[in-house]
């Protein structure tokens, strides 16, 4: 009886949580003879379609991650006739088929046809082209976590030649990017064999539309298998999805931002080098590493204090034996122009000082009997209860204790680890309902609770949070995401490239990985060849793992062209001087290159804020008319100018690179100009990875600085001729939210006229605009 009562109450709480999101009336709610279809809009190119048997279900607001108050039906006009109902704006047209005429079911239909009333619909883009057709939907009754519910899904047509991208972080691929022909389990899963999976159920099609699947339970995505594009979720009482249309990626991602939230500009320090290790075991060691960077004049912006600086898991304290004066430590870092990040976990040991309080208040994940869950049986490191961040009061408690106990000691930003969460919620219960129903929602609610608290605490200091998982809308929290605890292997490195490109295609622009891999580095290896870098003076770090300095160097070169560059790993040392003198020289060069690119990166970040589109992006986004790029997951665009093709094989000194059609390309290292639309074999000695620059590009080069705390001037404007080009150079204080108010920023519009071989500049920084032509370096001249 207690179990049944508990389940009933949870169902009521769940229903109230969703019902609380009810918004303005939809455009229309249609009766399809046993199925209800609700249609609402979020602007002229976004429609929200909800289908259910129960009318009350389609009238409920959208699920977590969606900004329900952004609904806007004003652009649409509805017409109806015998064929159904049509909803039209200047961005798209949605047609919902009329219910089929009643008929006597055949013998086959009596036994095998679905019991649901059929619903069909089509979506056309602004040109009147049909881009999406719904062929069917499902609600199959079953019991999950003691609750009578349904498996819900929808099936769409998958025309030949259509390609699919996004759906979060999936590390199964070594090179292929296209999700067509693949089945993806969209659920947070730390232990996924290829590396952690993260569910962001947003899929973008090569036909110029995206689907946001509005269900937080474990979901299966079917990418055009046997002509079917499908979504199927474990728990739900309705089918709910959004369709976004656009003629460019920017139009689609702007729609996604309107639906789920804008991607803020991170503090400028986030674009510099971030130094971490598992773990720095003392305040003295943190300062030693920071001082060594300054002594060697290697640029560095952020020092990270990882786990077990505390006395006990969930104690939310700083061990005075190891960190006797964290306030003084952070002051020294700040005096060196550095920021600090500290890891804060969501788990609480039963013997810790807060477990009983959290248990009494009901602030921890519960089992079916209402008892706080203490770890999981299948992994030895999973001790402690999980804070229930679906509970607003628990979120508030967590933030206040993180602020008062830890961040108040001068730390700038938190690292929220285990945000999947690591304590798998299936079979257990959050305050809002079962962990099965809300399997994927924890990282959004947990991180957003801290982000909101940080902004209230320091209203004009930008939020920055490291987070290991994401969901719809997570981009709005100011978090930087990374690919979790991957292996320190060549294979893991290769997997990062297609993984990251589909994650950024999911609307998560700020994604990276642990440079060098996180897992413990074996001190022996089966490698018997000759490495490209001498490991003999790096034995303290690599042991006999002879090719690791080479791997680390290739990984760092790739990281230089990632949204965030962060060194991390379970190694004795992770700093750039720890892998031998040969490696150090190359790593230092790329560190300096990264800082020279910060004006370019920061300007690209402003474009992402304005449009929602990522600046690290797969080739299909920029070259939609080149069919050869549809499945390339081994190279990518980094901002509007750079094409990057990381080296991911040991001993590799040349690589085949595809140069997309529709542009000419310059080899970044040699300045050789090549025609697009061809594969080329590119030299890749150990100090170079293949990087090309698109003709017509303007690349601002920053002056040498030791951190972004120092004002950086523009040292050069590199122009790659062959086509007219434009670049908008953006800058601000790098710290505050004044940019949201249009204050304190400078914007300079740069234009290259290829016919006259001249650059012109205009904008708010009159002095720079006047001097800009004198900074021009025309490549090839």
XYZ file of C-alpha atoms in Angstrom, residues 11-26 29 38-40 42 48-52 54-63 66 68 147 214 236-240 242 437-438:
48
model
C 2.188 10.960 -10.356
C 0.214 13.896 -8.929
C 3.389 15.897 -8.298
C 4.580 15.102 -11.818
C 1.290 16.219 -13.324
C 1.317 19.437 -11.289
C 4.902 20.163 -12.328
C 4.020 19.901 -15.979
C 0.659 21.615 -15.607
C 2.375 24.597 -13.944
C 3.990 25.299 -17.301
C 0.609 25.844 -19.001
C 0.831 28.925 -21.198
C -1.341 30.951 -23.546
C -3.857 29.046 -25.645
C -2.525 27.285 -28.751
C -6.704 22.134 -30.830
C -2.599 20.859 -30.547
C -0.702 23.411 -32.643
C 1.097 26.456 -31.281
C 7.134 30.173 -31.142
C 4.903 22.942 -31.604
C 2.777 19.869 -32.288
C 1.303 17.802 -29.475
C -0.718 14.617 -30.024
C -2.561 12.575 -27.397
C -6.570 12.761 -23.751
C -7.337 16.382 -24.628
C -5.961 17.578 -21.292
C -2.541 16.199 -22.217
C -2.213 18.238 -25.404
C -3.204 21.397 -23.543
C -0.359 21.098 -21.044
C 2.648 23.286 -21.568
C 5.954 22.041 -22.968
C 8.461 20.083 -20.926
C 11.584 24.965 -23.334
C 7.117 28.459 -22.535
C 3.471 3.850 -12.773
C 10.065 17.207 -26.069
C 4.971 9.723 -21.567
C 1.288 10.364 -22.114
C 1.595 12.336 -25.337
C 3.778 12.965 -28.364
C 5.291 16.458 -28.258
C 8.837 21.217 -32.251
C 10.295 9.704 -16.585
C 12.888 12.443 -16.032
